[in-house]
Tab-separated table of C-alpha atoms in Angstrom:
chain	number	residue	atom	x	y	z
A	24	UNK	CA	-42.677	104.750	-30.241
A	25	UNK	CA	-45.593	107.187	-30.098
A	26	UNK	CA	-48.102	107.396	-32.947
A	27	UNK	CA	-47.691	111.170	-32.677
A	28	UNK	CA	-43.925	111.284	-33.140
A	29	UNK	CA	-42.449	110.202	-36.487
A	30	UNK	CA	-38.714	109.702	-36.895
A	31	UNK	CA	-36.572	109.124	-39.935
A	32	UNK	CA	-32.934	109.255	-40.989
A	33	UNK	CA	-31.913	110.907	-44.207
A	34	UNK	CA	-28.523	112.030	-45.491
A	35	UNK	CA	-26.958	112.035	-42.044
A	36	UNK	CA	-29.803	113.949	-40.356
A	37	UNK	CA	-32.334	112.578	-37.866
A	38	UNK	CA	-35.789	114.053	-38.311
A	39	UNK	CA	-38.375	114.215	-35.534
A	40	UNK	CA	-41.832	115.249	-36.715
A	41	UNK	CA	-44.551	115.923	-34.150
A	42	UNK	CA	-47.955	114.864	-35.444
A	43	UNK	CA	-50.743	115.570	-32.983
A	44	UNK	CA	-52.379	118.517	-34.789
A	45	UNK	CA	-55.748	118.486	-32.991
A	46	UNK	CA	-53.981	119.409	-29.728
A	47	UNK	CA	-51.332	121.622	-31.370
A	48	UNK	CA	-48.827	118.833	-30.629
A	49	UNK	CA	-49.344	119.023	-26.863
A	50	UNK	CA	-46.878	116.623	-25.337
A	51	UNK	CA	-47.959	113.324	-23.858
A	52	UNK	CA	-45.720	111.020	-21.870
A	53	UNK	CA	-45.492	108.710	-24.888
A	54	UNK	CA	-44.342	111.621	-27.031
A	55	UNK	CA	-41.689	112.617	-24.510
A	56	UNK	CA	-40.463	109.031	-24.400
A	57	UNK	CA	-40.399	108.719	-28.208
A	58	UNK	CA	-38.339	111.873	-28.573
A	59	UNK	CA	-35.958	110.790	-25.834
A	60	UNK	CA	-35.533	107.349	-27.358
A	61	UNK	CA	-34.650	108.796	-30.765
A	62	UNK	CA	-32.267	111.423	-29.411
A	63	UNK	CA	-30.420	108.923	-27.233
A	64	UNK	CA	-30.034	106.510	-30.137
A	65	UNK	CA	-28.793	109.226	-32.522
A	66	UNK	CA	-26.485	110.760	-29.944
A	67	UNK	CA	-24.261	107.700	-30.064
A	68	UNK	CA	-24.729	106.946	-33.782
A	69	UNK	CA	-21.787	108.194	-35.823
A	70	UNK	CA	-23.893	108.173	-39.010
A	71	UNK	CA	-26.196	110.861	-37.561
A	72	UNK	CA	-24.574	114.319	-37.646
A	73	UNK	CA	-27.560	116.605	-36.931
A	74	UNK	CA	-31.193	116.557	-35.759
A	75	UNK	CA	-34.198	118.518	-37.025
A	76	UNK	CA	-37.369	118.878	-34.948
A	77	UNK	CA	-40.476	120.046	-36.770
A	78	UNK	CA	-44.260	119.681	-36.994
A	79	UNK	CA	-46.589	118.074	-39.480
A	80	UNK	CA	-48.791	121.178	-39.148
A	81	UNK	CA	-48.106	124.847	-39.754
A	82	UNK	CA	-50.300	125.736	-36.783
A	83	UNK	CA	-47.826	124.747	-34.075
A	84	UNK	CA	-44.516	123.172	-33.292
A	85	UNK	CA	-45.840	122.417	-29.788
A	86	UNK	CA	-48.323	124.204	-27.510
A	87	UNK	CA	-46.856	122.660	-24.349
A	88	UNK	CA	-47.629	119.740	-22.113
A	89	UNK	CA	-51.036	118.046	-22.245
A	90	UNK	CA	-52.713	120.068	-19.502
A	91	UNK	CA	-55.959	118.099	-19.715
A	92	UNK	CA	-53.903	115.038	-18.842
A	93	UNK	CA	-52.390	116.908	-15.894
A	94	UNK	CA	-55.879	117.725	-14.617
A	95	UNK	CA	-57.353	114.279	-15.110
A	96	UNK	CA	-54.586	112.156	-13.630
A	97	UNK	CA	-53.734	114.693	-10.902
A	98	UNK	CA	-57.371	114.859	-9.786
A	99	UNK	CA	-57.275	111.089	-9.357
A	100	UNK	CA	-55.119	111.623	-6.284
A	101	UNK	CA	-55.904	114.503	-3.932
A	102	UNK	CA	-52.170	115.031	-3.346
A	103	UNK	CA	-51.343	115.042	-7.044
A	104	UNK	CA	-49.279	111.935	-6.531
A	105	UNK	CA	-50.161	110.051	-9.720
A	106	UNK	CA	-47.201	107.936	-10.861
A	107	UNK	CA	-47.936	108.937	-14.473
A	108	UNK	CA	-47.833	112.599	-13.540
A	109	UNK	CA	-44.534	112.148	-11.685
A	110	UNK	CA	-43.105	110.223	-14.647
A	111	UNK	CA	-44.197	112.894	-17.120
A	112	UNK	CA	-42.409	115.811	-15.463
A	113	UNK	CA	-39.300	113.783	-14.545
A	114	UNK	CA	-38.917	112.515	-18.078
A	115	UNK	CA	-39.875	115.800	-19.753
A	116	UNK	CA	-37.228	117.705	-17.797
A	117	UNK	CA	-34.659	115.000	-18.488
A	118	UNK	CA	-35.493	115.440	-22.200
A	119	UNK	CA	-35.021	119.208	-21.859
A	120	UNK	CA	-31.602	118.588	-20.353
A	121	UNK	CA	-30.701	116.148	-23.119
A	122	UNK	CA	-31.674	118.737	-25.748
A	123	UNK	CA	-29.820	121.611	-24.104
A	124	UNK	CA	-26.551	119.666	-23.989
A	125	UNK	CA	-26.979	117.677	-27.210
A	126	UNK	CA	-23.561	116.993	-28.782
A	127	UNK	CA	-24.792	117.529	-32.357
A	128	UNK	CA	-26.592	120.432	-34.073
A	129	UNK	CA	-30.220	120.490	-32.987
A	130	UNK	CA	-32.420	122.429	-35.418
A	131	UNK	CA	-35.849	123.442	-34.154
A	132	UNK	CA	-38.347	124.845	-36.671
A	133	UNK	CA	-40.581	126.973	-34.424
A	134	UNK	CA	-43.382	127.542	-36.922
A	135	UNK	CA	-46.769	128.447	-35.407
A	136	UNK	CA	-47.461	128.149	-31.691
A	137	UNK	CA	-44.469	127.457	-29.446
A	138	UNK	CA	-45.441	127.658	-25.806
A	139	UNK	CA	-44.531	126.106	-22.480
A	140	UNK	CA	-43.232	122.602	-23.073
A	141	UNK	CA	-42.829	123.495	-26.735
A	142	UNK	CA	-40.129	125.921	-25.698
A	143	UNK	CA	-38.437	123.171	-23.733
A	144	UNK	CA	-38.022	120.992	-26.841
A	145	UNK	CA	-36.964	123.960	-29.017
A	146	UNK	CA	-34.302	125.601	-26.833
A	147	UNK	CA	-31.113	123.765	-27.702
A	148	UNK	CA	-28.137	125.139	-25.785
A	149	UNK	CA	-25.534	127.504	-27.235
A	150	UNK	CA	-23.312	124.660	-28.422
A	151	UNK	CA	-26.028	122.859	-30.398
A	152	UNK	CA	-29.133	124.984	-30.801
A	153	UNK	CA	-30.308	126.252	-34.189
A	154	UNK	CA	-33.645	127.918	-33.461
A	155	UNK	CA	-35.728	129.087	-36.422
A	156	UNK	CA	-38.846	131.289	-36.173
A	157	UNK	CA	-41.303	132.292	-38.885
A	158	UNK	CA	-43.956	134.913	-39.462
A	159	UNK	CA	-46.456	132.514	-37.883
A	160	UNK	CA	-44.448	131.996	-34.672
A	161	UNK	CA	-46.435	132.692	-31.510
A	162	UNK	CA	-44.124	132.207	-28.542
A	163	UNK	CA	-45.012	132.373	-24.854
A	164	UNK	CA	-44.475	130.935	-21.387
A	165	UNK	CA	-48.093	131.241	-20.267
A	166	UNK	CA	-48.082	128.900	-17.238
A	167	UNK	CA	-49.131	131.554	-14.698
A	168	UNK	CA	-52.401	131.667	-16.635
A	169	UNK	CA	-53.235	128.094	-15.607
A	170	UNK	CA	-51.888	128.217	-12.065
A	171	UNK	CA	-48.499	126.764	-12.861
A	172	UNK	CA	-45.083	128.468	-13.324
A	173	UNK	CA	-42.679	128.698	-16.300
A	174	UNK	CA	-40.812	125.412	-16.312
A	175	UNK	CA	-38.955	123.152	-18.837
A	176	UNK	CA	-35.713	124.994	-18.007
A	177	UNK	CA	-37.169	128.491	-18.282
A	178	UNK	CA	-35.794	129.400	-14.875
A	179	UNK	CA	-32.522	129.360	-16.816
A	180	UNK	CA	-33.403	130.712	-20.241
A	181	UNK	CA	-35.831	133.386	-19.061
A	182	UNK	CA	-33.515	134.567	-16.288
A	183	UNK	CA	-30.750	134.966	-18.893
A	184	UNK	CA	-32.819	136.996	-21.336
A	185	UNK	CA	-31.736	140.639	-21.712
A	186	UNK	CA	-32.591	142.930	-18.793
A	187	UNK	CA	-35.982	142.214	-17.303
A	188	UNK	CA	-37.509	140.760	-20.469
A	189	UNK	CA	-37.584	137.233	-19.080
A	190	UNK	CA	-39.365	138.452	-15.941
A	191	UNK	CA	-41.905	140.259	-18.130
A	192	UNK	CA	-42.483	137.136	-20.224
A	193	UNK	CA	-42.831	134.888	-17.167
A	194	UNK	CA	-45.125	137.117	-15.123
A	195	UNK	CA	-47.445	138.339	-17.883
A	196	UNK	CA	-47.605	135.100	-19.880
A	197	UNK	CA	-48.115	137.231	-23.004
A	198	UNK	CA	-47.345	136.064	-26.526
A	199	UNK	CA	-44.598	137.397	-28.772
A	200	UNK	CA	-43.682	136.938	-32.412
A	201	UNK	CA	-40.547	136.384	-34.439
A	202	UNK	CA	-38.859	139.748	-34.017
A	203	UNK	CA	-39.313	139.649	-30.257
A	204	UNK	CA	-38.089	136.037	-30.080
A	205	UNK	CA	-34.880	137.125	-31.834
A	206	UNK	CA	-34.454	140.077	-29.488
A	207	UNK	CA	-35.047	137.854	-26.452
A	208	UNK	CA	-32.302	135.536	-27.715
A	209	UNK	CA	-34.806	132.714	-27.818
A	210	UNK	CA	-34.353	132.319	-31.573
A	211	UNK	CA	-31.439	132.524	-33.979
A	212	UNK	CA	-32.962	132.890	-37.429
A	213	UNK	CA	-36.087	134.171	-39.151
A	214	UNK	CA	-37.425	132.424	-42.229
A	215	UNK	CA	-40.603	133.817	-43.854
A	216	UNK	CA	-43.336	131.354	-44.748
A	217	UNK	CA	-42.661	131.864	-48.451
A	218	UNK	CA	-39.205	130.369	-47.966
A	219	UNK	CA	-40.170	127.332	-45.880
A	220	UNK	CA	-40.439	125.040	-48.896
A	221	UNK	CA	-36.882	125.975	-49.777
A	222	UNK	CA	-35.795	125.352	-46.183
A	223	UNK	CA	-37.421	121.892	-46.276
A	224	UNK	CA	-35.501	121.083	-49.459
A	225	UNK	CA	-32.324	122.287	-47.772
A	226	UNK	CA	-32.945	119.957	-44.837
A	227	UNK	CA	-33.369	116.973	-47.178
A	228	UNK	CA	-30.526	117.717	-49.598
A	229	UNK	CA	-27.786	118.860	-47.222
A	230	UNK	CA	-25.601	116.272	-45.512
A	231	UNK	CA	-26.104	116.375	-41.782
A	232	UNK	CA	-22.490	117.298	-41.139
A	233	UNK	CA	-23.014	120.527	-43.152
A	234	UNK	CA	-26.542	121.322	-42.065
A	235	UNK	CA	-25.788	123.928	-39.369
A	236	UNK	CA	-23.687	126.073	-41.709
A	237	UNK	CA	-26.148	125.619	-44.580
A	238	UNK	CA	-29.050	126.818	-42.443
A	239	UNK	CA	-27.038	129.901	-41.435
A	240	UNK	CA	-26.266	130.777	-45.024
A	241	UNK	CA	-29.905	130.228	-46.053
A	242	UNK	CA	-31.551	132.078	-43.134
A	243	UNK	CA	-29.246	134.960	-42.261
A	244	UNK	CA	-30.328	137.186	-45.149
A	245	UNK	CA	-33.951	136.957	-43.943
A	246	UNK	CA	-33.360	138.095	-40.371
A	247	UNK	CA	-33.534	141.739	-41.407
A	248	UNK	CA	-37.107	141.152	-42.545
A	249	UNK	CA	-38.431	139.791	-39.247
A	250	UNK	CA	-39.903	143.212	-38.472
A	251	UNK	CA	-39.464	145.509	-35.498
A	252	UNK	CA	-39.345	144.129	-31.989
A	253	UNK	CA	-41.927	145.664	-29.668
A	254	UNK	CA	-39.933	144.440	-26.698
A	255	UNK	CA	-36.875	146.280	-27.955
A	256	UNK	CA	-38.950	149.470	-28.286
A	257	UNK	CA	-40.357	148.950	-24.749
A	258	UNK	CA	-37.112	147.747	-23.203
A	259	UNK	CA	-36.562	150.795	-20.948
A	260	UNK	CA	-40.159	150.621	-19.695
A	261	UNK	CA	-39.923	146.868	-19.007
A	262	UNK	CA	-36.604	147.176	-17.228
A	263	UNK	CA	-37.893	150.022	-15.110
A	264	UNK	CA	-41.106	148.381	-13.911
A	265	UNK	CA	-40.058	144.740	-13.741
A	266	UNK	CA	-36.917	145.412	-11.741
A	267	UNK	CA	-39.105	146.234	-8.758
A	268	UNK	CA	-38.447	143.882	-5.861
A	269	UNK	CA	-41.721	141.950	-5.757
A	270	UNK	CA	-44.818	141.237	-7.835
A	271	UNK	CA	-46.914	143.808	-5.866
A	272	UNK	CA	-44.184	146.400	-6.426
A	273	UNK	CA	-44.110	145.631	-10.139
A	274	UNK	CA	-47.870	145.997	-10.448
A	275	UNK	CA	-47.908	149.206	-8.408
A	276	UNK	CA	-45.244	150.571	-10.711
A	277	UNK	CA	-47.259	149.645	-13.778
A	278	UNK	CA	-50.369	151.287	-12.335
A	279	UNK	CA	-48.502	154.564	-12.350
A	280	UNK	CA	-47.744	154.310	-16.047
A	281	UNK	CA	-50.597	155.131	-18.430
A	282	UNK	CA	-48.844	154.004	-21.588
A	283	UNK	CA	-50.694	151.251	-23.556
A	284	UNK	CA	-47.883	148.722	-23.154
A	285	UNK	CA	-47.698	149.168	-19.385
A	286	UNK	CA	-51.461	148.854	-19.068
A	287	UNK	CA	-51.549	145.764	-21.267
A	288	UNK	CA	-48.938	144.148	-19.049
A	289	UNK	CA	-50.804	145.116	-15.895
A	290	UNK	CA	-54.160	143.805	-17.176
A	291	UNK	CA	-52.555	140.493	-18.051
A	292	UNK	CA	-51.054	140.154	-14.581
A	293	UNK	CA	-54.354	140.986	-12.913
A	294	UNK	CA	-55.769	137.763	-14.411
A	295	UNK	CA	-52.947	135.476	-13.345
A	296	UNK	CA	-52.562	133.406	-10.213
A	297	UNK	CA	-51.249	135.733	-7.479
A	298	UNK	CA	-49.439	132.880	-5.775
A	299	UNK	CA	-47.842	131.501	-8.924
A	300	UNK	CA	-46.730	134.938	-10.098
A	301	UNK	CA	-44.980	135.328	-6.743
A	302	UNK	CA	-43.422	131.876	-7.043
A	303	UNK	CA	-42.336	132.682	-10.612
A	304	UNK	CA	-40.699	135.932	-9.486
A	305	UNK	CA	-38.659	134.044	-6.875
A	306	UNK	CA	-37.917	131.198	-9.321
A	307	UNK	CA	-36.397	133.543	-11.908
A	308	UNK	CA	-34.368	135.358	-9.268
A	309	UNK	CA	-32.880	132.050	-8.105
A	310	UNK	CA	-32.459	130.682	-11.586
A	311	UNK	CA	-30.200	133.546	-12.632
A	312	UNK	CA	-27.375	132.122	-10.509
A	313	UNK	CA	-27.900	128.454	-11.286
A	314	UNK	CA	-26.832	126.170	-14.093
A	315	UNK	CA	-29.315	124.325	-16.321
A	316	UNK	CA	-29.258	121.105	-14.323
A	317	UNK	CA	-29.914	122.808	-10.991
A	318	UNK	CA	-32.657	124.916	-12.584
A	319	UNK	CA	-34.414	121.765	-13.795
A	320	UNK	CA	-34.039	120.128	-10.370
A	321	UNK	CA	-35.526	123.239	-8.749
A	322	UNK	CA	-38.441	123.248	-11.184
A	323	UNK	CA	-39.065	119.531	-10.609
A	324	UNK	CA	-39.382	120.255	-6.898
A	325	UNK	CA	-41.801	123.118	-7.607
A	326	UNK	CA	-43.993	120.886	-9.790
A	327	UNK	CA	-44.517	118.522	-6.893
A	328	UNK	CA	-45.371	121.415	-4.570
A	329	UNK	CA	-47.706	122.917	-7.151
A	330	UNK	CA	-49.754	119.777	-7.492
A	331	UNK	CA	-49.847	119.380	-3.723
A	332	UNK	CA	-51.285	122.895	-3.480
A	333	UNK	CA	-53.724	122.337	-6.380
A	334	UNK	CA	-53.591	125.755	-8.074
A	335	UNK	CA	-53.087	124.154	-11.461
A	336	UNK	CA	-56.302	122.147	-11.148
A	337	UNK	CA	-58.316	125.354	-10.803
A	338	UNK	CA	-56.488	127.024	-13.637
A	339	UNK	CA	-57.010	124.123	-16.055
A	340	UNK	CA	-60.643	123.793	-14.959
A	341	UNK	CA	-61.347	127.430	-15.778
A	342	UNK	CA	-59.398	127.513	-19.012
A	343	UNK	CA	-59.916	124.052	-20.504
A	344	UNK	CA	-62.523	122.001	-18.667
A	345	UNK	CA	-65.398	124.347	-17.867
A	346	UNK	CA	-64.031	127.184	-20.032
A	347	UNK	CA	-65.609	129.842	-17.851
A	348	UNK	CA	-62.306	131.787	-17.684
A	349	UNK	CA	-63.119	132.605	-14.046
A	350	UNK	CA	-60.454	130.853	-11.961
A	351	UNK	CA	-60.885	131.040	-8.210
A	352	UNK	CA	-57.260	131.459	-7.269
A	353	UNK	CA	-56.027	130.442	-3.790
A	354	UNK	CA	-55.117	132.930	-2.394
A	355	UNK	CA	-57.405	135.206	-4.351
A	356	UNK	CA	-55.261	138.335	-4.075
A	357	UNK	CA	-51.608	139.297	-3.919
A	358	UNK	CA	-52.163	140.878	-0.514
A	359	UNK	CA	-52.919	137.414	0.856
A	360	UNK	CA	-49.752	135.793	-0.512
A	361	UNK	CA	-47.189	135.501	2.282
A	362	UNK	CA	-43.449	134.851	2.021
A	363	UNK	CA	-44.007	131.545	3.800
A	364	UNK	CA	-46.402	130.399	1.076
A	365	UNK	CA	-43.816	131.150	-1.584
A	366	UNK	CA	-40.991	129.593	0.385
A	367	UNK	CA	-42.996	126.388	0.793
A	368	UNK	CA	-42.641	125.729	-2.939
A	369	UNK	CA	-38.858	125.721	-2.645
A	370	UNK	CA	-38.632	123.392	0.349
A	371	UNK	CA	-37.030	120.132	-0.843
A	372	UNK	CA	-39.449	117.293	-1.524
A	373	UNK	CA	-36.606	114.769	-1.509
A	374	UNK	CA	-33.114	114.522	0.001
A	375	UNK	CA	-30.524	115.369	-2.659
A	376	UNK	CA	-29.586	111.710	-3.109
A	377	UNK	CA	-33.202	110.749	-3.888
A	378	UNK	CA	-34.158	113.606	-6.223
A	379	UNK	CA	-35.610	112.156	-9.459
A	380	UNK	CA	-33.229	114.357	-11.506
A	381	UNK	CA	-30.169	113.815	-9.295
A	382	UNK	CA	-28.237	112.243	-12.180
A	383	UNK	CA	-28.331	115.344	-14.416
A	384	UNK	CA	-24.782	116.643	-14.745
């Protein structure tokens, strides 16, 4: 087991506590494996009736995958073919699938930062997911900011968000809080920080078989105090602009709107990878008609293509390694992105029978 993932059983509930605070619980391969091992064991254990995923720190549930690791091991092979890198994404996406279809209540306390891979371990499916946000929640799918694309099943959960909100979240990479998370249907309950000690006591004292209902009774009265959703207020604007047929069309539409929200969205997109925004746009369009398993298989293919291209290396260099925040995207502008470049990301890397996620049902 990983030193950064602590597990325990108490009163019929399995607890997974992420404990890598210096990196905001960024996921390593060992952490993915430790979570998977615990969830597989508890899935078939009749004495475990529910699972709770939480953090040892109030700063973050999980800020995503360990992008410094991606850069370092990927750079070791000019084609991004590191076995460790391949293992990470295959096993992370298999973990996301396991969580989405978990046969027992899966309670995720999304306190603090929840981004990228953190969303993947928080988004239990409709049959199992109990997703709790707090006043400290800072949620985002910011991958286009580092030359990647929204993954960990987001081609499913973003494409199924109301209207064009998922497209807005994926293309801008901007951060939202608790009220917006509820409106996006990426959270179920709001619990203010002042009530988290009581929630922790509830987790410990309630038998696992009753935990889902107990959380609902505890949390429901607080939802009205999550605040107003900016995305709800801007819904018409988002749907209007982000329903345009391409990333250039979306940005052109935003340029014609002088409202602060439209301009904030435009300025964010002007900093992102033109190629990966275009890939993300196509990804979410395709994901809307696919099930979770096929979405994860599609994303796994795109990860391989992304590392072959190398856009993520430049994004991580600019954001994390050199910290100059001046990525040299390739291509540098949207005008240079061709349909063939985008289509290349969706060309199969493996025959169907050899796909690393072929066994996902």
